[in-house]
Short mmCIF file of C-alpha atoms in Angstrom, two decimals:
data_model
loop_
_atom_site.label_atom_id
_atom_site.label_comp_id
_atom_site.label_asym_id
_atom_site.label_seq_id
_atom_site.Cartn_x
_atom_site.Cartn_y
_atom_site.Cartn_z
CA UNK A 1049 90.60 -46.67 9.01
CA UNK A 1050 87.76 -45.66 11.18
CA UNK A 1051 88.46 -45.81 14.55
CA UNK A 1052 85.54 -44.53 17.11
CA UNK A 1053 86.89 -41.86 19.59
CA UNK A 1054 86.52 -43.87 23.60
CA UNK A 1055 86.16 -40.52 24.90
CA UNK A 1056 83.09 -40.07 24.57
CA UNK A 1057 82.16 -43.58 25.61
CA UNK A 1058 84.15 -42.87 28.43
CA UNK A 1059 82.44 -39.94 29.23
CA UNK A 1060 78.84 -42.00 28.40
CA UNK A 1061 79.63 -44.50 30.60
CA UNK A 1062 80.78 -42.12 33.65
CA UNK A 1063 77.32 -40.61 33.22
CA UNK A 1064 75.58 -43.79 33.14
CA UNK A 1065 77.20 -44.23 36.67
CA UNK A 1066 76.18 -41.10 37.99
CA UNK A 1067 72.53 -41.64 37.05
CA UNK A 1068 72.10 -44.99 38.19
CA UNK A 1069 73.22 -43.83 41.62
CA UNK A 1070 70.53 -41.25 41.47
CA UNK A 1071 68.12 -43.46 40.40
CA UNK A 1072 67.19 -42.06 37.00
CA UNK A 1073 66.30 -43.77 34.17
CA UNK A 1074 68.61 -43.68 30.53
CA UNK A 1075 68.78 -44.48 26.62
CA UNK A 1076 71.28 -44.75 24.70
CA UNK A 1077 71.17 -43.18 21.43
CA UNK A 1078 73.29 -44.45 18.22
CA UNK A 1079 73.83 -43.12 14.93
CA UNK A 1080 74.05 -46.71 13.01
CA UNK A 1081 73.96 -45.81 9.18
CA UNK A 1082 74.30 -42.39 7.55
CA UNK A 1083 73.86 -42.16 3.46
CA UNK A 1084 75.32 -38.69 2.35
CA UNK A 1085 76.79 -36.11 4.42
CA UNK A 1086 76.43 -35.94 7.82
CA UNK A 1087 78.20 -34.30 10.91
CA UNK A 1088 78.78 -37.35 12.83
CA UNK A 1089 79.43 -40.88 11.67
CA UNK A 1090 78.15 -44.24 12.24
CA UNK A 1091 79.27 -44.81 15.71
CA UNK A 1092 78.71 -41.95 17.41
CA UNK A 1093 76.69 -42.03 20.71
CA UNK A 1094 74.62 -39.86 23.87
CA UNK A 1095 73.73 -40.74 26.90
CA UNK A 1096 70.19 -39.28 27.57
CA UNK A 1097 68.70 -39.18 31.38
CA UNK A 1098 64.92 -39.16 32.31
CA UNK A 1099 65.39 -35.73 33.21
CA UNK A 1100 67.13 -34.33 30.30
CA UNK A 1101 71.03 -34.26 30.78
CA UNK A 1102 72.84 -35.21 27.28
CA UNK A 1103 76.66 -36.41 27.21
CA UNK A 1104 77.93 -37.29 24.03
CA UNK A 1105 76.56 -35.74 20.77
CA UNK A 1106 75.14 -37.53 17.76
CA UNK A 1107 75.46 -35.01 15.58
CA UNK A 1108 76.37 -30.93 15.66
CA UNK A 1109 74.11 -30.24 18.01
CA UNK A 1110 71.46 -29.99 15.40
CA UNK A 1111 69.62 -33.31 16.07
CA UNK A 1112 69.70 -33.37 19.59
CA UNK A 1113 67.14 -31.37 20.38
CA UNK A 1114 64.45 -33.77 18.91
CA UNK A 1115 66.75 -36.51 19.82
CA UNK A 1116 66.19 -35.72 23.37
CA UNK A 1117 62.15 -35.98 22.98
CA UNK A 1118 62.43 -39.55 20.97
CA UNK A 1119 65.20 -40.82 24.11
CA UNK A 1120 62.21 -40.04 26.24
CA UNK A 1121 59.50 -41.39 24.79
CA UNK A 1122 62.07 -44.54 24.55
CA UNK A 1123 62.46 -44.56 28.09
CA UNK A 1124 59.05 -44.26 28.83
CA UNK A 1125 57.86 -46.90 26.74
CA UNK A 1126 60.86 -49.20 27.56
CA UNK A 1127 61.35 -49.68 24.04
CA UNK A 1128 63.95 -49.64 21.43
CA UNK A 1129 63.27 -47.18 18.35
CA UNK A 1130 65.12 -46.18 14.77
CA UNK A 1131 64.81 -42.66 13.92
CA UNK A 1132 65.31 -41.23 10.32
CA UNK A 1133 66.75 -37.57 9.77
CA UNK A 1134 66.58 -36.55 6.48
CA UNK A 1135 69.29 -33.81 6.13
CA UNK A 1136 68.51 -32.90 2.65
CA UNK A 1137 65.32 -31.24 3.37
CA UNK A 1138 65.77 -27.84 4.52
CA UNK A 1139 61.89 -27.05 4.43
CA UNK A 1140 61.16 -30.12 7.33
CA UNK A 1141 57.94 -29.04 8.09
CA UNK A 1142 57.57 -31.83 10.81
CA UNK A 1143 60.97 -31.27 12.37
CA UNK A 1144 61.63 -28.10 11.18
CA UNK A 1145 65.32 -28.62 11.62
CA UNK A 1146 66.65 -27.21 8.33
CA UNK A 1147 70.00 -28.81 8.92
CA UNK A 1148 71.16 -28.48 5.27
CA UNK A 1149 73.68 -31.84 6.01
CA UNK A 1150 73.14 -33.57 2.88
CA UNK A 1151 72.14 -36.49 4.14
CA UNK A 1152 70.22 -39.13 5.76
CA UNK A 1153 70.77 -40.37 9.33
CA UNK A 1154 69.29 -43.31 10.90
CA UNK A 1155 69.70 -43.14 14.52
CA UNK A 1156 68.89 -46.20 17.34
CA UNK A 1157 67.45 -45.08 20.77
CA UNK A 1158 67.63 -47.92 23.09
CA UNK A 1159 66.27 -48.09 26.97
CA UNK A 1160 68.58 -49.54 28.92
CA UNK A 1161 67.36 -52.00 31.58
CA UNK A 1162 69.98 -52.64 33.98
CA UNK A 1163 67.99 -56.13 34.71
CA UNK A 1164 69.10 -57.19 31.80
CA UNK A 1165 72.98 -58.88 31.59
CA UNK A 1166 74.72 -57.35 28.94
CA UNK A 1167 72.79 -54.56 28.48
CA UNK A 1168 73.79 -51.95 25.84
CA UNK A 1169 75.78 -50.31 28.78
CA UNK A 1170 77.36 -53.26 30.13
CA UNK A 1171 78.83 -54.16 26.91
CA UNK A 1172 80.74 -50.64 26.59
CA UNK A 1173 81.92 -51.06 29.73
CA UNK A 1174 83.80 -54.37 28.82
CA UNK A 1175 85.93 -51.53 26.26
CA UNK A 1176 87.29 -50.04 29.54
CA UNK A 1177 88.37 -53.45 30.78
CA UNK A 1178 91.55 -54.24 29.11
CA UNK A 1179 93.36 -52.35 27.02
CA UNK A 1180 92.89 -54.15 23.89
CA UNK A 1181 91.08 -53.57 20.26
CA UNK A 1182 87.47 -54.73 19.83
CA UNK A 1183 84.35 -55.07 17.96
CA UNK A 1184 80.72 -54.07 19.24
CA UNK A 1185 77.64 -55.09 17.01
CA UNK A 1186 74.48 -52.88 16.92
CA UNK A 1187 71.77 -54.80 15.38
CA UNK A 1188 68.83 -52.44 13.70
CA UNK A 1189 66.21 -52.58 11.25
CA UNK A 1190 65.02 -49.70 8.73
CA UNK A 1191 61.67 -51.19 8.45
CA UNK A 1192 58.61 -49.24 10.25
CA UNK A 1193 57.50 -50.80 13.37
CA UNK A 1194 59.91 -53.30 13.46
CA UNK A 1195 61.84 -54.96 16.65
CA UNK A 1196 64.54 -53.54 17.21
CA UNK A 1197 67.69 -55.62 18.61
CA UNK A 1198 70.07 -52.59 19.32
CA UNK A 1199 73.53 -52.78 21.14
CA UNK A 1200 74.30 -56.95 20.91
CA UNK A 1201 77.67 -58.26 20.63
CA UNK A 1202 81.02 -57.93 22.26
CA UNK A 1203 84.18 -59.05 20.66
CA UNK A 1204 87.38 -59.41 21.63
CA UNK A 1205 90.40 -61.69 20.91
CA UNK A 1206 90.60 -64.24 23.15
CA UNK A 1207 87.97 -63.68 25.12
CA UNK A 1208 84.19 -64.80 25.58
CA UNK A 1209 81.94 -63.62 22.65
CA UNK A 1210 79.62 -61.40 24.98
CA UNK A 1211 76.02 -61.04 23.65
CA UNK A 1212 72.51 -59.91 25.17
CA UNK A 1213 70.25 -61.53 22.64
CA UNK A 1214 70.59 -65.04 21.54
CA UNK A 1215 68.49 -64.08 18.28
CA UNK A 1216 70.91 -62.07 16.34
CA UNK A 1217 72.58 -63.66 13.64
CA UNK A 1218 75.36 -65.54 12.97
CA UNK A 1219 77.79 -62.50 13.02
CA UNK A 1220 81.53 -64.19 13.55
CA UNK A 1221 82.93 -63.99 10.36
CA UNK A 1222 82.25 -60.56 9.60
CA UNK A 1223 83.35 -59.17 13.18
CA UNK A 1224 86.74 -61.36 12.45
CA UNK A 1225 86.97 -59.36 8.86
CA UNK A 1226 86.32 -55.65 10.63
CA UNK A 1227 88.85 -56.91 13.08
CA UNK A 1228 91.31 -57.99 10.43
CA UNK A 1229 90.95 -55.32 8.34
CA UNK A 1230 90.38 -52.64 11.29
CA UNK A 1231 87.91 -51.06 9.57
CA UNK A 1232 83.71 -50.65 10.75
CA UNK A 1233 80.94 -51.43 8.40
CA UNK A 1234 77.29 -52.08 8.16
CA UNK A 1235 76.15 -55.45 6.86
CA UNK A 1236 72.46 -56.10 5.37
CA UNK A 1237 71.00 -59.42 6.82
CA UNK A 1238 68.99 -61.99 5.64
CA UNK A 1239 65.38 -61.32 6.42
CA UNK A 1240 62.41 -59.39 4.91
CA UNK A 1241 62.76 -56.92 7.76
CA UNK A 1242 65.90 -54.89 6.50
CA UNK A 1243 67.64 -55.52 9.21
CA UNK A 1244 71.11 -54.29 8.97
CA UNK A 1245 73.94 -54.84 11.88
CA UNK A 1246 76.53 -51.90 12.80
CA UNK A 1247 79.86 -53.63 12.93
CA UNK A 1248 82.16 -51.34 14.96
CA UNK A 1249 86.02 -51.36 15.02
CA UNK A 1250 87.43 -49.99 18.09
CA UNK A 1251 90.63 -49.10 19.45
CA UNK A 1252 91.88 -48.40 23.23
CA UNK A 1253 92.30 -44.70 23.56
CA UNK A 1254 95.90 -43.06 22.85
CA UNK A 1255 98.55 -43.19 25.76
CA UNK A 1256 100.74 -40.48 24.94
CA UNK A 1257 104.26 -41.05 26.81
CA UNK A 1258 106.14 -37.49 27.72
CA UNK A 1259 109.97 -37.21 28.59
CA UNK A 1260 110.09 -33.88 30.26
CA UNK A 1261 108.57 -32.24 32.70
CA UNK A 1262 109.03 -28.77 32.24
CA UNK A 1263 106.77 -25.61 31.93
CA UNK A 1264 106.04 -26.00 27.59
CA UNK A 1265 104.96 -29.99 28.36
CA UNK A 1266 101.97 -28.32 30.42
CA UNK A 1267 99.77 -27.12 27.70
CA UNK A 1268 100.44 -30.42 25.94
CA UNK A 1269 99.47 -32.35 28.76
CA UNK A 1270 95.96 -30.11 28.77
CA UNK A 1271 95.22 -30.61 24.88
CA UNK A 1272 95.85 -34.38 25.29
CA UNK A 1273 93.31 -34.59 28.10
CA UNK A 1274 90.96 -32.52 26.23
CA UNK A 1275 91.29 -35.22 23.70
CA UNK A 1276 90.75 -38.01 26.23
CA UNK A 1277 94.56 -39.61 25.64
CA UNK A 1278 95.50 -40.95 28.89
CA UNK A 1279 98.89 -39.29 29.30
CA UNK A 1280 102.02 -40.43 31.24
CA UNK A 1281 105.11 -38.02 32.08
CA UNK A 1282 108.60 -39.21 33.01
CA UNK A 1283 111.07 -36.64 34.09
CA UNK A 1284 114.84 -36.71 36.32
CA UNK A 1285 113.78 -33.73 38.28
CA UNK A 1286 112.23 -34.28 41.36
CA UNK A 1287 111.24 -30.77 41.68
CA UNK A 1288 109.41 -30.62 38.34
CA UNK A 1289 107.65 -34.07 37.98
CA UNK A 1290 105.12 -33.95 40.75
CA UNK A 1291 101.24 -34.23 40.10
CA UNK A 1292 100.24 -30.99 41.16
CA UNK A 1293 101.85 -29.59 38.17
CA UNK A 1294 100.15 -32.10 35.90
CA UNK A 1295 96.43 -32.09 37.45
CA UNK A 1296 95.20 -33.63 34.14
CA UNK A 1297 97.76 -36.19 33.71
CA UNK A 1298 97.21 -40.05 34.27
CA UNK A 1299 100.63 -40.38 35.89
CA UNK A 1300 104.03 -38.12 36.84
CA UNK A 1301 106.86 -40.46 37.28
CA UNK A 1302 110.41 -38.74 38.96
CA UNK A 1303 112.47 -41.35 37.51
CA UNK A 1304 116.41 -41.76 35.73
CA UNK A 1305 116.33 -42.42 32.48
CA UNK A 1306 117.00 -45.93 32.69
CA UNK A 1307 113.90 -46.54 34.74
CA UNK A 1308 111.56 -44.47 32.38
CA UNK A 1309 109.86 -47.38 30.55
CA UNK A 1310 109.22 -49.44 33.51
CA UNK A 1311 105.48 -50.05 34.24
CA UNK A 1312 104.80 -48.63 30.38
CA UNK A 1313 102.54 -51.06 28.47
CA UNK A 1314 103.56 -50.39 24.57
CA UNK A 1315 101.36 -50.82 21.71
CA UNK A 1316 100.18 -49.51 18.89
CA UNK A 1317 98.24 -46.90 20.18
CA UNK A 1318 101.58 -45.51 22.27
CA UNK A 1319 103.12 -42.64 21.72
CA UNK A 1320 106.26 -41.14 22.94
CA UNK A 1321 107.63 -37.47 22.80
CA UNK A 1322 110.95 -36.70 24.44
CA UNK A 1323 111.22 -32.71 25.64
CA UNK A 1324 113.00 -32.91 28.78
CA UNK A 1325 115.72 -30.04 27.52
CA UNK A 1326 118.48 -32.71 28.50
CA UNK A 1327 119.94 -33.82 26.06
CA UNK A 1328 121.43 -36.97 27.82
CA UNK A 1329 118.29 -38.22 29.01
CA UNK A 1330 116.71 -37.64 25.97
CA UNK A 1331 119.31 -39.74 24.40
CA UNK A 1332 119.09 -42.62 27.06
CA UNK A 1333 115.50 -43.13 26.15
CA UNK A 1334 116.03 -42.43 22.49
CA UNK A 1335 118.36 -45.45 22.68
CA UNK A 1336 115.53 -47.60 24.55
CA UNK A 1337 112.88 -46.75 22.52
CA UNK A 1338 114.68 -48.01 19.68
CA UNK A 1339 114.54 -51.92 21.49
CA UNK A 1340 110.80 -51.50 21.39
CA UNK A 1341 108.13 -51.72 18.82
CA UNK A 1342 106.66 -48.24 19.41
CA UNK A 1343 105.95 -46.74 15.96
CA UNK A 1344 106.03 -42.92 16.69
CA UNK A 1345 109.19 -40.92 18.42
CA UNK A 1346 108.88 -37.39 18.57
CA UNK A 1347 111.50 -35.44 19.38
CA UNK A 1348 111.72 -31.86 20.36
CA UNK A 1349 114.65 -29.66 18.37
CA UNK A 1350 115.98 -28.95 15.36
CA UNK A 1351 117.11 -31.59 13.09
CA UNK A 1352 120.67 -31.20 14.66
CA UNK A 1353 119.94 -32.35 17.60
CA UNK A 1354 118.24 -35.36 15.75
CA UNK A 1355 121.55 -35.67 13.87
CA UNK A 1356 124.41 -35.48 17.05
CA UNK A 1357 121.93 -37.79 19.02
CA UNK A 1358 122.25 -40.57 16.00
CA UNK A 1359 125.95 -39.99 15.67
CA UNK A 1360 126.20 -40.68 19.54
CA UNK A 1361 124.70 -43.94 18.76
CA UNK A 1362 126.40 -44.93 16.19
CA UNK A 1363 129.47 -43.94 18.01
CA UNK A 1364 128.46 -46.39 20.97
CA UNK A 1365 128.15 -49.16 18.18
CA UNK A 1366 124.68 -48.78 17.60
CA UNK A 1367 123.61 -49.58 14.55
CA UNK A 1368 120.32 -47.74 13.31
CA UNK A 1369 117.90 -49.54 10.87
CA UNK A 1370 115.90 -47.76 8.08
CA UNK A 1371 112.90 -49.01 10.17
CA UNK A 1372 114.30 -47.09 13.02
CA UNK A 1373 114.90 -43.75 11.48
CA UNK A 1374 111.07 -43.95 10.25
CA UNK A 1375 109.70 -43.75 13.74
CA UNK A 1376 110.95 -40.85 14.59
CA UNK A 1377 109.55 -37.65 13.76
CA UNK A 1378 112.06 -34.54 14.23
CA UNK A 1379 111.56 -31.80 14.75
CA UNK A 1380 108.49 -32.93 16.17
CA UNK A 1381 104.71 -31.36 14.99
CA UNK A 1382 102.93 -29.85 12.00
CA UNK A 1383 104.23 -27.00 10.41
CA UNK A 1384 101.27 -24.78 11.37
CA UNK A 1385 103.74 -21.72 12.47
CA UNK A 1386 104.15 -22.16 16.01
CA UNK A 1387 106.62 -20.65 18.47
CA UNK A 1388 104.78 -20.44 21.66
CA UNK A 1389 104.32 -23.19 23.82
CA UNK A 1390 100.98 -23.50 23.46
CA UNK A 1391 101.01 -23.46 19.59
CA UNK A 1392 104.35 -26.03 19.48
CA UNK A 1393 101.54 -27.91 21.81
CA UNK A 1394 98.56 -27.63 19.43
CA UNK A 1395 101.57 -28.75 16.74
CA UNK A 1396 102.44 -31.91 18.34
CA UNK A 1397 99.43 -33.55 19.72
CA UNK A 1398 97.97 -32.25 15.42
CA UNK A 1399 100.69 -34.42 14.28
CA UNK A 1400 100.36 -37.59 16.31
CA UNK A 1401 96.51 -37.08 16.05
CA UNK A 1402 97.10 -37.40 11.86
CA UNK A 1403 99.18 -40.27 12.38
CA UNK A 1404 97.17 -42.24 14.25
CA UNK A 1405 94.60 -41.96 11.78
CA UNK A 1406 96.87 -42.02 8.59
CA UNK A 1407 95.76 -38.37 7.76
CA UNK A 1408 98.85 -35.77 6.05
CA UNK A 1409 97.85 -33.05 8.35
CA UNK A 1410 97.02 -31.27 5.07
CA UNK A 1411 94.14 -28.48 4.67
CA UNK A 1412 90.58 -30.10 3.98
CA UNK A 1413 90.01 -27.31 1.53
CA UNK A 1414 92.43 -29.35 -0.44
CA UNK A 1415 90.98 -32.49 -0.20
CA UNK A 1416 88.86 -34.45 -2.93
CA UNK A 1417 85.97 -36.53 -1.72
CA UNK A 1418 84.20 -36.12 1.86
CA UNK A 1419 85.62 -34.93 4.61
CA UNK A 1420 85.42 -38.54 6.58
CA UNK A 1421 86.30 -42.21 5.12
CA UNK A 1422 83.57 -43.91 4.13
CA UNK A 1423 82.10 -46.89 6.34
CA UNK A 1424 82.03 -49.96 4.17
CA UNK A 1425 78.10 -51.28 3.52
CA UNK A 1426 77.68 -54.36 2.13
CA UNK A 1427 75.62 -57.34 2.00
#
């Protein structure tokens, strides 16, 4: 499953903001097709401004040098351009990069005109709207000189097909098949000018649910952040859960545990950890979670505590389904070692970061084939 990370188009589109309040000029640049190796994937975007300032990062840092001159020239022409890194060449006279990636790169730099509706920009922003999956079509061509369509289509269930180009292609099917199968590819099109459309599949960001308030949920609440998981903390003491002690959470609820899942939209990009050190609040939500259709519960302890809090359950008449005993993960994290806070922090968010992406958590040194799944390419 590839799933593109919405920080950074968060983070894009916040600098977009700033820049059009200053008045300065942008492009957008896209990796939309890599063959081989390559640090980023297809997907992967930076904001460029007139006078230099790059957010987001299209590949290790490598590219974005040159990248910088071709967003320019793209914003001073007003143009849309395809760029082609060849990786494999070490000896680049011409860009003398010597990357040593493997690989091939083909990489879209649009100018965005905020004139026109549904700009590039405009359709990322529609990601930020609701908190739903969706599909966003970049439309290129490898061919020299040719137009390039760029950024084109926005897709979500149940809602207007958005598009800034009434040229492209008949594209519906396919975005219903990325959607279906929640998986991103690139699709040739018909044409003699290799043109080639960048089918993205894209999920809301992960809201990571906390029960607990205490000192060891602070450095988890920082990692999350770093991440760009919008995080949410419930917690019976008044005294701990205040925002102050949570700067980079989303929201700090002082709440019983009865009331902890009001106001909590769950879906499958929600996950909840209990850590409040209480055990009967843990168990109260335990027992509500259990009503929901969350798919990850992790719980802080050893597997004792798992054990008394299920025979407490039962004990109330509960009975506790196969599918239930699944979604929760206890004691909670990776086994990476950790004791501190910190670490048991680094643990958790490793583990729920594997799950959400069907990863084993195991050591890449270990694994056969590349290091990222492959974007499907096909006809």
């Amino acid at each position: 499953m590839n799933i593109i990370f919405m920080k950074e188009i968060s983070e894009i589109l916040k600098a977009y903001s700033q820049a059009k309040s200053e008045g300065k000029k942008t492009a957008l640049a896209t990796v939309v097709k890599v063959e081989g190796s390559s640090y980023r994937q297809p997907g992967a975007r930076m904001l460029v401004t007139e006078d230099g300032q790059l957010t987001g990062a299209i590949s290790g840092g490598c590219l974005e040098g040159d990248a910088l001159r071709k967003a320019l020239l793209s914003i001073n022409q007003k143009q849309n351009k395809l760029i082609t890194y060849n990786t494999n060449n070490e000896d680049d006279i011409e860009l003398g990069l010597q990357l040593g990636c493997n690989g091939i790169v083909h990489i879209l730099f649009e100018y965005i005109n905020d004139e026109i509706p549904n700009n590039p920009i405009q359709l990322l922003q529609q990601l930020e709207l609701e908190r739903k999956e969706a599909v966003i079509v970049t439309v290129f061509s490898l061919k020299r000189n040719a137009h390039q369509i760029g950024t084109a289509l926005f897709f979500r269930k149940e809602s207007p097909v958005l598009s800034c180009n009434n040229d492209i292609p008949d594209l519906i099917s396919d975005v219903n098949e990325v959607m279906q199968t929640k998986t991103s590819a690139v699709k040739k099109l018909p044409g003699e000018n290799s043109t080639e459309a960048l089918i993205e599949y894209i999920k809301p960001v992960i809201s990571l649910v906390i029960a607990g308030a205490g000192n060891d949920v602070q450095p988890l609440v920082k990692m999350a952040s770093i991440l760009g998981w919008k995080v949410i903390i419930g917690d019976g003491r008044a005294t701990h859960a205040v925002s102050k002690r949570f700067p980079k959470a989303d929201k700090v609820n002082a709440v019983k545990p009865e009331q902890f899942l009001e106001d909590i939209l769950i879906d499958d990009q929600t996950y909840f950890v209990l850590m409040t050190h209480n055990y009967k609040y843990d168990l109260a939500v335990l027992k509500m979670l259990f009503e929901t259709s969350c798919q990850y519960i992790g719980i802080l302890g050893p597997k004792t505590k798992l054990q008394r809090m299920l025979n407490d359950l039962q004990n109330e008449g509960i009975k506790i389904s196969e599918e239930q005993l699944k979604r929760i993960y206890s004691p909670i994290g990776l086994d990476i070692g950790a004791e501190t806070s910190e670490e048991i922090a680094l643990s958790i968010v490793s583990e729920i970061k594997a799950f959400a992406t069907g990863k084993t958590g195991t050591s890449l040194k270990f694994k056969t084939g590349k290091i990222h799944d492959e974007i499907h390419y096909g006809e």
